[in-house]
Amino acid sequence: MILDRICTESKDTSDFLQVAREEGFVVTGEDAGKSIVVTDKKVYFSPISSITLLKRANFIKDIGEQSF
């Protein structure tokens, strides 16, 4: 999941991130960024905007679907 940093203003998201920090899922040293990337094992704060990450993910997906 890719979240925009503005989502941290939501109580539910804020609570989730607090629990993730307490449980050790947040990658240490990263508390600032433009977006939050949640994987099945870790939570990362990225300096890249969520829109840019989405575009890059779609680009990679499109490349994988092309047949050569």
XYZ file of N, CA and C in Angstrom:
204
model
N 0.848 -1.149 0.000
C 0.000 0.000 0.000
C 0.902 1.222 0.000
N 0.513 2.224 -0.754
C 1.223 3.497 -0.799
C 0.270 4.574 -0.310
N 0.677 5.281 0.734
C -0.153 6.329 1.308
C 0.524 7.682 1.163
N -0.261 8.699 0.918
C 0.250 10.058 0.946
C 0.484 10.448 2.398
N 1.474 11.249 2.650
C 1.808 11.649 4.024
C 0.622 12.326 4.721
N -0.237 12.979 3.975
C -1.404 13.665 4.548
C -2.331 12.680 5.258
N -2.254 11.414 4.881
C -3.104 10.388 5.500
C -2.780 10.176 6.973
N -1.606 10.600 7.405
C -1.239 10.408 8.807
C -2.073 11.286 9.728
N -2.807 12.229 9.153
C -3.697 13.065 9.958
C -4.939 12.300 10.407
N -5.237 11.198 9.727
C -6.356 10.346 10.104
C -6.015 9.606 11.392
N -6.962 9.532 12.307
C -6.727 8.848 13.580
C -6.392 7.379 13.370
N -7.116 6.707 12.486
C -6.871 5.282 12.246
C -5.456 5.043 11.713
N -5.040 5.853 10.742
C -3.701 5.706 10.180
C -2.642 6.039 11.215
N -2.878 7.089 11.965
C -1.952 7.483 13.024
C -1.798 6.364 14.058
N -2.912 5.765 14.448
C -2.873 4.644 15.402
C -2.111 3.451 14.820
N -2.365 3.154 13.537
C -1.672 2.053 12.873
C -0.164 2.279 12.887
N 0.271 3.494 12.536
C 1.697 3.792 12.502
C 2.325 3.718 13.887
N 1.583 4.139 14.902
C 2.098 4.066 16.267
C 2.323 2.611 16.682
N 1.364 1.758 16.387
C 1.512 0.326 16.704
C 2.664 -0.270 15.895
N 2.772 0.107 14.622
C 3.862 -0.406 13.776
C 5.215 -0.006 14.342
N 5.332 1.221 14.829
C 6.583 1.666 15.457
C 6.882 0.833 16.706
N 5.868 0.674 17.544
C 6.046 -0.073 18.795
C 6.434 -1.524 18.549
N 5.901 -2.102 17.486
C 6.177 -3.504 17.162
C 7.460 -3.679 16.347
N 8.093 -2.578 15.952
C 9.356 -2.653 15.221
C 9.227 -2.830 13.725
N 8.075 -2.515 13.167
C 7.880 -2.674 11.724
C 8.328 -1.466 10.916
N 8.436 -0.303 11.553
C 8.857 0.899 10.839
C 10.372 0.872 10.713
N 10.860 1.092 9.504
C 12.292 1.110 9.268
C 12.869 2.301 10.026
N 13.822 2.034 10.884
C 14.365 3.071 11.759
C 15.102 4.133 10.977
N 15.103 5.337 11.539
C 15.785 6.454 10.912
C 14.961 7.151 9.853
N 13.763 6.673 9.631
C 12.907 7.267 8.614
C 11.595 7.693 9.254
N 11.469 8.972 9.538
C 10.216 9.479 10.083
C 9.658 10.632 9.263
N 10.365 11.009 8.229
C 9.894 12.097 7.391
C 9.828 11.599 5.950
N 8.959 12.167 5.204
C 8.842 11.795 3.808
C 7.548 12.294 3.230
N 7.413 12.109 1.948
C 6.207 12.544 1.256
C 5.163 11.446 1.188
N 5.595 10.201 1.381
C 4.654 9.096 1.313
C 5.087 7.982 2.256
N 4.166 7.055 2.467
C 4.414 5.913 3.333
C 4.124 4.662 2.512
N 5.070 3.732 2.520
C 4.908 2.477 1.798
C 4.786 1.369 2.833
N 3.658 0.667 2.793
C 3.404 -0.416 3.742
C 3.495 -1.730 2.984
N 4.411 -2.594 3.434
C 4.536 -3.925 2.842
C 4.057 -4.939 3.876
N 4.116 -6.200 3.543
C 3.671 -7.216 4.500
C 4.651 -7.391 5.653
N 5.865 -6.835 5.547
C 6.854 -6.993 6.614
C 7.337 -5.687 7.236
N 7.311 -4.585 6.507
C 7.877 -3.321 6.982
C 7.033 -2.125 6.541
N 7.288 -0.997 7.216
C 6.686 0.279 6.846
C 7.837 1.237 6.555
N 7.811 1.850 5.381
C 8.868 2.756 4.954
C 8.297 4.146 4.724
N 9.065 5.157 5.084
C 8.731 6.535 4.741
C 9.602 6.911 3.554
N 8.980 7.379 2.483
C 9.702 7.663 1.250
C 9.730 9.159 0.962
N 10.857 9.650 0.462
C 10.932 11.052 0.057
C 10.253 11.307 -1.286
N 9.790 10.240 -1.926
C 9.135 10.342 -3.230
C 7.627 10.406 -3.015
N 6.953 11.280 -3.762
C 5.512 11.447 -3.583
C 4.756 10.178 -3.968
N 3.583 10.012 -3.384
C 2.767 8.835 -3.659
C 2.352 8.775 -5.130
N 2.111 9.918 -5.742
C 1.740 9.965 -7.168
C 2.886 9.436 -8.030
N 4.103 9.865 -7.744
C 5.269 9.408 -8.504
C 5.491 7.913 -8.308
N 5.339 7.433 -7.082
C 5.482 5.998 -6.834
C 4.440 5.194 -7.599
N 3.213 5.687 -7.651
C 2.158 5.010 -8.403
C 2.496 4.973 -9.897
N 2.964 6.087 -10.431
C 3.336 6.129 -11.851
C 4.458 5.138 -12.144
N 5.445 5.078 -11.259
C 6.562 4.153 -11.459
C 6.096 2.706 -11.368
N 5.210 2.415 -10.436
C 4.692 1.056 -10.304
C 3.916 0.655 -11.558
N 3.108 1.560 -12.089
C 2.352 1.265 -13.303
C 3.274 1.098 -14.497
N 4.348 1.883 -14.556
C 5.308 1.768 -15.645
C 5.938 0.379 -15.640
N 6.347 -0.087 -14.468
C 6.960 -1.408 -14.359
C 5.950 -2.493 -14.710
N 4.706 -2.315 -14.272
C 3.647 -3.280 -14.594
C 3.428 -3.338 -16.101
N 3.396 -2.169 -16.746
C 3.191 -2.119 -18.196
C 4.326 -2.795 -18.954
N 5.544 -2.611 -18.493
C 6.683 -3.254 -19.142
C 6.569 -4.768 -19.045
N 6.147 -5.248 -17.874
C 6.009 -6.689 -17.671
C 4.923 -7.320 -18.521
N 3.929 -6.531 -18.906
C 2.815 -7.065 -19.699
C 3.097 -7.050 -21.193
N 4.122 -6.327 -21.637
C 4.437 -6.266 -23.051
C 5.096 -7.566 -23.484
N 4.721 -8.026 -24.644
C 5.386 -9.220 -25.178
C 6.360 -8.778 -26.248
N 7.519 -9.355 -26.197
C 8.564 -8.973 -27.149
C 8.710 -9.982 -28.216
